[in-house]
Coordinates of C-alpha atoms in Angstrom, one line a residue:
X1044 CA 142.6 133.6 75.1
X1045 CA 144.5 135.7 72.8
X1046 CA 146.0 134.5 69.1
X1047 CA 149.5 136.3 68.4
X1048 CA 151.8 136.2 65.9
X1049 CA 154.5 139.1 65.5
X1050 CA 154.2 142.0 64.9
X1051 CA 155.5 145.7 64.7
X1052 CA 154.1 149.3 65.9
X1053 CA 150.6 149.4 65.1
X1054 CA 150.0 152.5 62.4
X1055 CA 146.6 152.9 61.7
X1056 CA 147.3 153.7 57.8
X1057 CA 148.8 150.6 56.0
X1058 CA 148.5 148.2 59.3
X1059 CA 147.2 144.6 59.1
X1060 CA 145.5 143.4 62.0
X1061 CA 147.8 140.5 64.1
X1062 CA 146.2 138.1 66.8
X1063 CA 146.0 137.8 70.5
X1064 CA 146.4 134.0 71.6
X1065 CA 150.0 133.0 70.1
X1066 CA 153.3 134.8 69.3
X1067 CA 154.8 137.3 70.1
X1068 CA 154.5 141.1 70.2
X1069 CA 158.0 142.0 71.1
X1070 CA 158.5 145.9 70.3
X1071 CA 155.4 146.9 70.8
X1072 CA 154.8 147.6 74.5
X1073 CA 153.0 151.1 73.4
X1074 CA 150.1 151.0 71.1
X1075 CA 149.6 153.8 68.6
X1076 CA 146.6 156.1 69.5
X1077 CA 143.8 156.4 67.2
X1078 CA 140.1 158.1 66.8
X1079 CA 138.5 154.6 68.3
X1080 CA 140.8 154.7 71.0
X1081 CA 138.8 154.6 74.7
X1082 CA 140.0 158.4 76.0
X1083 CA 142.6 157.8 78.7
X1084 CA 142.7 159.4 81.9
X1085 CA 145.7 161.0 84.0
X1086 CA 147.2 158.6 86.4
X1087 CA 150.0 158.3 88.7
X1088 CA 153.2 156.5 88.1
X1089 CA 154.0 153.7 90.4
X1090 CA 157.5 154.0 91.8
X1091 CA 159.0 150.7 92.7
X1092 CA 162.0 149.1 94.2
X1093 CA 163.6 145.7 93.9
X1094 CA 165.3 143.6 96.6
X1095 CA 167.1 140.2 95.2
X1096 CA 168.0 137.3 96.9
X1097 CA 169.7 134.4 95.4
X1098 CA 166.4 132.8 93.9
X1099 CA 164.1 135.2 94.0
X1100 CA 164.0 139.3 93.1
X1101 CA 160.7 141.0 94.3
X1102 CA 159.8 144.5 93.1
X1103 CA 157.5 146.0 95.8
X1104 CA 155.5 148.8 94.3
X1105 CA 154.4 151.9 95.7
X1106 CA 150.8 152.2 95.4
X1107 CA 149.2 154.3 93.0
X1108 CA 146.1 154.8 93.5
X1109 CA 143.5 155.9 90.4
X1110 CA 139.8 155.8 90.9
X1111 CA 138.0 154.3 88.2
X1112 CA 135.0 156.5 87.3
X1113 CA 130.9 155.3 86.2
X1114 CA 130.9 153.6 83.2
X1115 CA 131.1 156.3 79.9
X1116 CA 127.7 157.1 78.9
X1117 CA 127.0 157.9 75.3
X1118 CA 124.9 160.5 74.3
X1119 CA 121.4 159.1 74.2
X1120 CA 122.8 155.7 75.8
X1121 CA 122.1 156.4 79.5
X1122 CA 123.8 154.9 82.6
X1123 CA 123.2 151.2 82.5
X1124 CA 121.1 149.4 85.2
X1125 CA 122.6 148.2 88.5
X1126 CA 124.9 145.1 87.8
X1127 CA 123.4 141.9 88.7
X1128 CA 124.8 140.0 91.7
X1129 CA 125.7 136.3 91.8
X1130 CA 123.5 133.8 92.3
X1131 CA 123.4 132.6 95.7
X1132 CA 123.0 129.5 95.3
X1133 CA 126.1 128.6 92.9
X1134 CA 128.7 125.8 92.9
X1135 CA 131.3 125.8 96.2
X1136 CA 134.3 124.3 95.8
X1137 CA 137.1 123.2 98.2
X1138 CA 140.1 121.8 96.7
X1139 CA 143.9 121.3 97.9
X1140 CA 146.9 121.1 94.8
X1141 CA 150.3 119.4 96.0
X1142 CA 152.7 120.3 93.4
X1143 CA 156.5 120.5 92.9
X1144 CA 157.2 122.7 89.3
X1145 CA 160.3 120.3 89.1
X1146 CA 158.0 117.3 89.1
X1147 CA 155.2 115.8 86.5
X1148 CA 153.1 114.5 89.6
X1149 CA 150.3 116.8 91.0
X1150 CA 148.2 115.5 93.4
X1151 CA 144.3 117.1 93.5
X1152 CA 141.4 116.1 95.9
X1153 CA 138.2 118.4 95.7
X1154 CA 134.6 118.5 96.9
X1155 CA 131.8 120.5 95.4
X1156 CA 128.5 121.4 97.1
X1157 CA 125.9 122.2 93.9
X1158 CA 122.4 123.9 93.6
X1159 CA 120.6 122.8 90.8
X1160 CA 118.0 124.9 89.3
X1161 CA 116.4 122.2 87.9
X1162 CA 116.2 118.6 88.9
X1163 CA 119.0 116.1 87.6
X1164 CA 119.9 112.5 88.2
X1165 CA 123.3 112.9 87.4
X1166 CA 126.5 115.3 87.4
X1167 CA 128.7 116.1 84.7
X1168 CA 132.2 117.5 85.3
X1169 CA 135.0 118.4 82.5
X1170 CA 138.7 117.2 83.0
X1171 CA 140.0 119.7 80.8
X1172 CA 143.6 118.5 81.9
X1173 CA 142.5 115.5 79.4
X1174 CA 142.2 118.3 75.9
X1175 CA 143.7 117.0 72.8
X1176 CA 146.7 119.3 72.9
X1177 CA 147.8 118.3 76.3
X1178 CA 147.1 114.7 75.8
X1179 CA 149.3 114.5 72.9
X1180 CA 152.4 115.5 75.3
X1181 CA 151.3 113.0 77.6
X1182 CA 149.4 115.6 80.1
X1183 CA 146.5 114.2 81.5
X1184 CA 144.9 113.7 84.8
X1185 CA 142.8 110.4 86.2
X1186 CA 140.3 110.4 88.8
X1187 CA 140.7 107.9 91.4
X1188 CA 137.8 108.0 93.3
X1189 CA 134.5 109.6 93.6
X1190 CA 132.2 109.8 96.6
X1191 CA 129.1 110.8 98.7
X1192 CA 125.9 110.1 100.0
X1193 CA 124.0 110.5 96.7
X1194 CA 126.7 108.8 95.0
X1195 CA 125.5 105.6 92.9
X1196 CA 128.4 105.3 90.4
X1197 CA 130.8 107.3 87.9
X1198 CA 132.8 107.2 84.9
X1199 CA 134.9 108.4 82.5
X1200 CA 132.5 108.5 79.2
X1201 CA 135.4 110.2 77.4
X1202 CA 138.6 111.5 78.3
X1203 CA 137.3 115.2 79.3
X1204 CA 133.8 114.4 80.0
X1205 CA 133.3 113.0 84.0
X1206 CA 129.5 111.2 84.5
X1207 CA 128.1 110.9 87.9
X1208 CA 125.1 109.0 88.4
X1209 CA 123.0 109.7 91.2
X1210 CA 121.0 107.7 93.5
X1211 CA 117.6 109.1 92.9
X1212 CA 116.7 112.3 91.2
X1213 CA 117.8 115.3 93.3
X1214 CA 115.1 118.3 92.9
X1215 CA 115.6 121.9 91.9
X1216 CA 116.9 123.8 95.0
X1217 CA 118.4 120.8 96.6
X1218 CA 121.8 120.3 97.4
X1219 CA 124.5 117.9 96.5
X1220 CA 127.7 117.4 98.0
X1221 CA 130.4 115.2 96.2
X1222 CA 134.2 114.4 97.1
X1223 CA 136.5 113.8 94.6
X1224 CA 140.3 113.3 94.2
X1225 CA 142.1 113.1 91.5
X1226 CA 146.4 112.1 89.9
X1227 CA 147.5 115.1 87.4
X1228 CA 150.6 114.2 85.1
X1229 CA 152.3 117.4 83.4
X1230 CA 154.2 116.1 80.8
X1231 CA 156.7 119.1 80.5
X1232 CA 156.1 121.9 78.3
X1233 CA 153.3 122.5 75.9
X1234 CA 152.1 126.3 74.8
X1235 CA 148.8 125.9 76.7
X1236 CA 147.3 126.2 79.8
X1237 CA 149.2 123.0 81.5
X1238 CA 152.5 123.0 81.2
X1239 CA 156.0 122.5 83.0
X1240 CA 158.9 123.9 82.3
X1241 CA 162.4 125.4 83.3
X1242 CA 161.2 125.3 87.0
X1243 CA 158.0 126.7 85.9
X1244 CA 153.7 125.1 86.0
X1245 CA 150.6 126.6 85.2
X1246 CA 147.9 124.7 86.3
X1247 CA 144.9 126.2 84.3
X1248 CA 141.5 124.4 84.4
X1249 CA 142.7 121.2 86.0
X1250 CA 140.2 121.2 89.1
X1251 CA 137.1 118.5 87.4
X1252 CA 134.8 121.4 86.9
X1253 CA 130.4 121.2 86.9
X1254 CA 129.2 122.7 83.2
X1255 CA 126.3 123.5 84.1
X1256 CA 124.3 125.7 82.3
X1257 CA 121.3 126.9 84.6
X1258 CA 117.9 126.6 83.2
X1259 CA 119.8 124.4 80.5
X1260 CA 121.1 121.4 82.0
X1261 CA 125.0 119.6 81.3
X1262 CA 127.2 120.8 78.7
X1263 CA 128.8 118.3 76.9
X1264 CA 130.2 119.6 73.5
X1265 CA 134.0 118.1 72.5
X1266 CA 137.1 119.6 73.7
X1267 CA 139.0 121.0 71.0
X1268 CA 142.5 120.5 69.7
X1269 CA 142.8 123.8 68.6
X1270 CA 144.4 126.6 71.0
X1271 CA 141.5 128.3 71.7
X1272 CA 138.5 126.8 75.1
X1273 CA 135.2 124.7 75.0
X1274 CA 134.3 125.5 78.3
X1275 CA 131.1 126.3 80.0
X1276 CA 131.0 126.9 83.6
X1277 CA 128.6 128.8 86.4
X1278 CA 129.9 131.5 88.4
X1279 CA 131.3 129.7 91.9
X1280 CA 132.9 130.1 94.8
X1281 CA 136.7 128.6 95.3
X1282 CA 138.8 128.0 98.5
X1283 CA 142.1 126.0 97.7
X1284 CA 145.3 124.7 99.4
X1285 CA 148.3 124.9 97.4
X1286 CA 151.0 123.2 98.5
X1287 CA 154.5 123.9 97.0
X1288 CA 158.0 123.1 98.0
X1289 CA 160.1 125.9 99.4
X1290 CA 161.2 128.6 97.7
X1291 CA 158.4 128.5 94.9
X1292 CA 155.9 131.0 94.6
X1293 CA 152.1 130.8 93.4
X1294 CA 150.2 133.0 91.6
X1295 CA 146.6 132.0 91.7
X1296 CA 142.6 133.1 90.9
X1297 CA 141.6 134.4 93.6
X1298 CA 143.3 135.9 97.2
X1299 CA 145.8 134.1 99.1
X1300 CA 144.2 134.7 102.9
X1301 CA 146.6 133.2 104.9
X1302 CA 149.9 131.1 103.3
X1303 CA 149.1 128.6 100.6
X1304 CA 144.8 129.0 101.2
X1305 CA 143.1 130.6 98.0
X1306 CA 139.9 132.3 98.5
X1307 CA 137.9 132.9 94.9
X1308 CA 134.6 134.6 95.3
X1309 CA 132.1 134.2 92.1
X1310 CA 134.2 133.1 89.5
X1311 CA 134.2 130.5 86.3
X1312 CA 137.2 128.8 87.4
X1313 CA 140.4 128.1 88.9
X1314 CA 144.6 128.4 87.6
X1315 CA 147.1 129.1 89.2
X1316 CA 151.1 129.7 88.6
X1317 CA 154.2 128.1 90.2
X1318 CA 157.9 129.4 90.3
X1319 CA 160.3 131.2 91.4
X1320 CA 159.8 135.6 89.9
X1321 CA 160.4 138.8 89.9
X1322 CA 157.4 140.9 90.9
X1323 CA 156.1 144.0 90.6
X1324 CA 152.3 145.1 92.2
X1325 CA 150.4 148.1 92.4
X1326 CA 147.1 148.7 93.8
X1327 CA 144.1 150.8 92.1
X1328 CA 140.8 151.9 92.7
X1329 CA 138.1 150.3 90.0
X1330 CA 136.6 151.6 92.2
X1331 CA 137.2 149.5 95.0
X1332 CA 140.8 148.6 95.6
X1333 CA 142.6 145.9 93.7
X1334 CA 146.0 144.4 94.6
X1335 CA 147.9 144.0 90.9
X1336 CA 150.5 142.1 90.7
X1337 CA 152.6 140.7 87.7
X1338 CA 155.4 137.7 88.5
X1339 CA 157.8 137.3 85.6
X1340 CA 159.6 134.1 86.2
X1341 CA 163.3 134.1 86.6
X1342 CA 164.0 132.1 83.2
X1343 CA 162.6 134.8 81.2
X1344 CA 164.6 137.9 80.3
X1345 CA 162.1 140.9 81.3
X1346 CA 161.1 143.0 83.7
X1347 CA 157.1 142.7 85.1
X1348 CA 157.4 146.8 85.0
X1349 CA 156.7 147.0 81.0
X1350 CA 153.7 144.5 81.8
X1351 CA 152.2 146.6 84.6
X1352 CA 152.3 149.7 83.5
X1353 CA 150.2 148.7 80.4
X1354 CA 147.7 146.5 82.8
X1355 CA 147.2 149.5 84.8
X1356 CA 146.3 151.3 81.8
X1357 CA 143.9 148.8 80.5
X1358 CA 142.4 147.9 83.9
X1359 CA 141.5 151.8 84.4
X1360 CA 140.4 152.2 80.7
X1361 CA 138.2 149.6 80.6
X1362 CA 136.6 150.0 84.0
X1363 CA 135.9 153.7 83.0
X1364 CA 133.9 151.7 80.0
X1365 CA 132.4 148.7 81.0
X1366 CA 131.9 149.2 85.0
X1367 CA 134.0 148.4 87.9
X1368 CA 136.3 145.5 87.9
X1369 CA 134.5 142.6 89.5
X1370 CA 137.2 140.9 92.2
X1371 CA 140.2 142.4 95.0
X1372 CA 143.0 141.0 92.5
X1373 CA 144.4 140.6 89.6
X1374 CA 147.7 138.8 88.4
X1375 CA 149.6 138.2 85.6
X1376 CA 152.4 135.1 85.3
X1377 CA 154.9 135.2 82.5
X1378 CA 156.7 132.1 82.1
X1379 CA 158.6 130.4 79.1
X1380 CA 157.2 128.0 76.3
X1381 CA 153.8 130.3 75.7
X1382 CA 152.9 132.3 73.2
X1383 CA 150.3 135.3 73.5
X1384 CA 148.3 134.7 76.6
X1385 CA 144.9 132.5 78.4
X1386 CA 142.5 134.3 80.4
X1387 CA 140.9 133.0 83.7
X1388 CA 138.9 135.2 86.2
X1389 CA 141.8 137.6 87.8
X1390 CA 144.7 135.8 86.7
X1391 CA 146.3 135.8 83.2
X1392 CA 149.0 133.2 81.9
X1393 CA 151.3 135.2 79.4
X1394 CA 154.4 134.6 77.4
X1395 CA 157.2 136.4 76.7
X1396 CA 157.5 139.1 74.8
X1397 CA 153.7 139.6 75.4
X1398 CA 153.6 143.1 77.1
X1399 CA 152.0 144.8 73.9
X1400 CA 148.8 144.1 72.8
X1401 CA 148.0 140.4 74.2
X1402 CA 147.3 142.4 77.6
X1403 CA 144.5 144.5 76.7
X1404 CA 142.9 141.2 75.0
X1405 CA 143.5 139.5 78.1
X1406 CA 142.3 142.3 80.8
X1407 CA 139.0 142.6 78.5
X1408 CA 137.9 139.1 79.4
X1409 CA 137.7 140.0 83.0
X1410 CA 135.0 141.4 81.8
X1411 CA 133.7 139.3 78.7
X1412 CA 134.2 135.8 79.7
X1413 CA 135.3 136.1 83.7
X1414 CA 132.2 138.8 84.4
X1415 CA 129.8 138.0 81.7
X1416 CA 130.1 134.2 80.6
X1417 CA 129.0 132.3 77.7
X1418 CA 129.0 129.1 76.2
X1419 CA 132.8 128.9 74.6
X1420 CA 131.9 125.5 72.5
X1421 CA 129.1 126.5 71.5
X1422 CA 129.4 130.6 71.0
X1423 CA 133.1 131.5 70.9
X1424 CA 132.6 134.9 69.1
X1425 CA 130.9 136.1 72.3
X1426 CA 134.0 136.3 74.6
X1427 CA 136.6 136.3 71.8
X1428 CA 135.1 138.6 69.3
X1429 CA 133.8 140.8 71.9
X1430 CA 137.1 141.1 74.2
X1431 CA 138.8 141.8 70.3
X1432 CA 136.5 144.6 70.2
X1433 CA 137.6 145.9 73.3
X1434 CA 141.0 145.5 72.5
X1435 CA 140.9 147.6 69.2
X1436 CA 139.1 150.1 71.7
X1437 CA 142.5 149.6 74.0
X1438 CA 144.7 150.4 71.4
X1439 CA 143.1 152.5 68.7
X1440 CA 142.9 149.8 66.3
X1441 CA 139.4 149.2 65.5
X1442 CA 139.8 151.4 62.2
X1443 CA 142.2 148.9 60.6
X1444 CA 140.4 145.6 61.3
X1445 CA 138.5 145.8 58.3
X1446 CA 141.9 145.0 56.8
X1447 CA 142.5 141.8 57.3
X1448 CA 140.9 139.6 55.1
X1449 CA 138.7 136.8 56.6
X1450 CA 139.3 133.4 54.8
X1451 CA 137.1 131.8 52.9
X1452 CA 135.8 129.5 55.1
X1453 CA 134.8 131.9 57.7
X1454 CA 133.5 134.6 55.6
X1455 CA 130.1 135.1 57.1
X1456 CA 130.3 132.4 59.5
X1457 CA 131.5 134.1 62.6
X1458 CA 129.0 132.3 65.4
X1459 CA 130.2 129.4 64.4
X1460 CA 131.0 126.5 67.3
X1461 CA 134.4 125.5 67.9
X1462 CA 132.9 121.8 65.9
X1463 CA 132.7 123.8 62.8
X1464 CA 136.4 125.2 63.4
X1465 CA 137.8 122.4 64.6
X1466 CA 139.1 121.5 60.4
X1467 CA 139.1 125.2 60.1
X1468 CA 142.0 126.3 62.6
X1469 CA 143.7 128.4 60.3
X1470 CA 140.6 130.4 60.1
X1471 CA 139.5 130.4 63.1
X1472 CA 140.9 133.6 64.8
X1473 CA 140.2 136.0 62.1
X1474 CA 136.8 134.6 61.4
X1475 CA 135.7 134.5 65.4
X1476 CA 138.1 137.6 66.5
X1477 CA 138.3 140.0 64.1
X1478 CA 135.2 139.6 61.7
X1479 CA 132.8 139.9 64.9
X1480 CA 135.1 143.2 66.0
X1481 CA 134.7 144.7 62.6
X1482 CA 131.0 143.8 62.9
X1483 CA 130.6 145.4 66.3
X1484 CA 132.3 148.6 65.5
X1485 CA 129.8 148.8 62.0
X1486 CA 126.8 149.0 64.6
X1487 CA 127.5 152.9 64.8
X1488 CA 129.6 155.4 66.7
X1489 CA 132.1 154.0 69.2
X1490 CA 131.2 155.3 72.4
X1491 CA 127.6 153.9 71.7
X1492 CA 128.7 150.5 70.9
X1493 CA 130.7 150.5 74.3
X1494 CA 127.8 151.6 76.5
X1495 CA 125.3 149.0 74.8
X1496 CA 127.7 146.8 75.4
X1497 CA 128.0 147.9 79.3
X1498 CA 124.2 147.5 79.5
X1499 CA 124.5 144.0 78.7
X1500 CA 127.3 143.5 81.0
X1501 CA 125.4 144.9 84.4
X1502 CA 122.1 142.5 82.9
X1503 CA 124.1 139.2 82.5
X1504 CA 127.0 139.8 84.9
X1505 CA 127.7 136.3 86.8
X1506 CA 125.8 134.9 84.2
X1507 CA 125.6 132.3 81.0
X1508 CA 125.0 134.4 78.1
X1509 CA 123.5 133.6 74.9
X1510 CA 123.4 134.9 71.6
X1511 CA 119.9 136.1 72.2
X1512 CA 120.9 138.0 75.5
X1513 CA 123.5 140.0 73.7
X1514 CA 121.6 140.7 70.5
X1515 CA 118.7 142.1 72.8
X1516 CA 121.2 144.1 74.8
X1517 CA 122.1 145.7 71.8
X1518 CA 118.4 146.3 70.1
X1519 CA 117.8 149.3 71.7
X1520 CA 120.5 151.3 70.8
X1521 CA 120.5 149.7 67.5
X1522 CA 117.3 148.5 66.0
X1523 CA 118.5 147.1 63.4
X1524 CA 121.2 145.0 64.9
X1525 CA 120.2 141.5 63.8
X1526 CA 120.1 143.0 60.0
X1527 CA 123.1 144.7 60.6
X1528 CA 125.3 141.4 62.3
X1529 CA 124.0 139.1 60.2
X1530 CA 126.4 139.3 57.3
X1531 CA 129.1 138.5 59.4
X1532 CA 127.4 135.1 61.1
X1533 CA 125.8 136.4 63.8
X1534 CA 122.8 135.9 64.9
X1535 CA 120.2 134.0 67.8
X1536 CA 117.5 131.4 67.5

């Protein structure tokens, strides 16, 4: 998720570092180069054309297409190990949405096959739909019924936090197979990740999700009320009908295989966008091919061409960095009443005026958060700081980070959990963000930070992280890396 608030052309000398979740970067659709800028590579242009109808105007885009080479390898850094695959035995969902953008009903079945890796007696699913912020428009969803054979009883032991209790203790390896369906109400609009507005819904995070945490057991930290995630949630597998009424378009995680079925393959969750746009898609090579495709909707006054160009950019940059872009797709939605941009595995919910530097944030948590997870309650510098990090590599900014000041109350305190930051808001993104960015880039030279950083990617890829995965990752390019992070907050048990 990425902070914003406005801001100008970025100058290295003189410039104050501005936020990625929030606001607006209007002006700014080119960053300014720098010396910690990732090198680019020459690309081809996409050519596109646009056909209107009365509703509806769709840019079809000649494909360019750019291969995206190995991973950049330091001197001394070495390629990094063969990424890990997803675990076979994860989380399958099937799901169907019915939704009309013009209405606040949206009606939502599911059922979830799960794999535990440890035994369990009950299941805990989130209703992030139910978060502070959303419940405070009147956004919420309730769960009518819950079923199957292993089934004893549920509740609702607070509004995000859904407890199934289990007939008899299932065993490690064993499967469970639960139905569930469930009455969404979007209020109207709201700058988060449920909303509805001008003809307009996202629907981000509103299928009951499992947080489990293999080898771990249930996640259960509070939502938070701040703009910013407390999720936790296995890599799974996703096949969902959307239903829509005529005329309105979806955006989704995932492929659409045949019209209104999405098909997700190992990702953290599910989102999706409904409207009417005007599009604009490309496909690259990172390296296998991968459909783009940015939907502007037809309240807001831009075109989706400034916004692929610079995801093209990004997409090749940081696949050159990090190691191939992990799914067939990726799409970006730009509808009104949001500010800066939320990030779910191959699909992005951005604002207007949000071409410039929100998309680099947001195409660096494909990677760090949608390739390698981590506990966002409970380690929100991990994904945030991080995909900052990669941003300042994006756009040559990493030198002037060290100019913003961090407030008081996060001075030192950057692995904090969103509990600690829930009084602290105003803190919050330059204490998690930006103080574990500047920290990052002190390590040592650039290029060795990113391929230490690709190391731990291929080892935890489809994976939980914790602080002690990453700080390991790190150790051998940099011994002294627990000395070294340490002043800023971070650190492992």
């Amino acid at each position: 998720m990425t902070h914003r608030r406005a801001r100008g052309r970025w100058l290295l000398a003189g410039a104050l570092l501005v936020a990625a979740c929030g606001g607006s970067d209007a002006g700014s659709a080119a960053p300014v180069g720098g010396t910690d800028r990732l090198p680019t590579t020459a690309t081809s242009t996409p050519t596109t054309t646009t056909s209107a109808t009365s509703t509806t105007s769709t840019s079809t885009t000649t494909p360019a297409t750019t291969a995206a080479e190995a991973p950049t390898q330091a001197i001394g850094c070495g390629a990094p190990p063969p990424r890990a695959a997803p675990d076979p035995g994860r989380p399958r969902y099937r799901a169907a949405i019915g939704l009309d953008p013009d209405r606040a009903a949206v009606a939502l079945t599911e059922q979830v096959t799960f794999t535990p890796d440890v035994a369990v007696d009950e299941l805990v699913f989130r209703l992030w739909a139910n978060a502070p912020r959303l419940r405070q428009v009147g956004t919420g969803i309730v769960v009518t019924s819950v079923s199957g054979p292993q089934v004893a009883s549920w509740s609702v032991s607070d509004p995000t936090t859904l407890r199934v209790e289990l007939r008899q203790s299932v065993s490690a390896g064993s499967s469970i197979t639960v139905d569930l369906a469930a009455l969404l109400n979007v209020a109207g609009p709201v700058r988060d990740r449920v909303s509805r507005s001008g003809g307009s819904m996202r629907l981000g995070s509103v299928l009951p999700i499992l947080a489990w945490e293999p080898g771990q057991g249930w996640a259960r930290e509070p939502a938070t009320s701040a703009f910013a995630e407390s999720v936790m949630s296995p890599t799974a597998d996703f096949v969902v009908d959307v239903g829509v009424p005529s005329g309105v378009e979806v955006l989704a995680t995932g492929v659409e295989v045949s019209p209104g079925r999405w098909e997700a393959t190992a990702v953290r969750d599910f989102a999706l966008t409904a409207g009417r746009f005007r599009r604009a898609a490309v496909t690259l090579e990172l390296p296998d091919p991968v459909v783009v495709t940015v939907a502007v909707h037809d309240t807001v006054g831009e075109s989706p061409d400034a916004y692929l160009s610079r995801i093209v950019e990004d997409l090749q940059l940081t696949a050159r960095t990090f190691g191939p872009y992990p799914w067939p797709s990726f799409s970006m939605a730009v509808t009104p009443d949001l500010r800066g941009g939320i990030e779910f595995p191959s699909h992005v919910m951005q604002g207007p005026g949000s071409s410039g530097r929100t998309t680099p944030h947001e195409v660096a948590h494909q990677w760090f958060y949608g390739l390698v997870g981590n506990h966002q309650g409970r380690d929100p510098w991990m994904d945030e700081g991080v995909a900052t990090y990669v941003e300042g590599r994006l756009e040559g900014t990493l030198d002037s980070m060290p100019a913003e000041a961090i407030p008081a109350a996060g001075q030192g305190r950057a692995g904090e959990p969103m509990t600690y930051w829930e009084s602290r808001q105003d803190a919050y993104y330059r204490s998690v963000y930006v103080q574990t960015a500047v920290g990052l880039a002190a390590l040592g030279p650039d290029e060795l930070v990113d391929c230490a950083l690709a190391h731990y990617l291929a080892r935890h890829a489809h994976r939980i992280a914790t602080p002690r995965d990453l700080l390991d990752s790190l150790a051998p390019f940099f011994p002294d890396v627990e000395a070294q992070l340490a002043p800023y907050g971070i650190g492992a048990p």
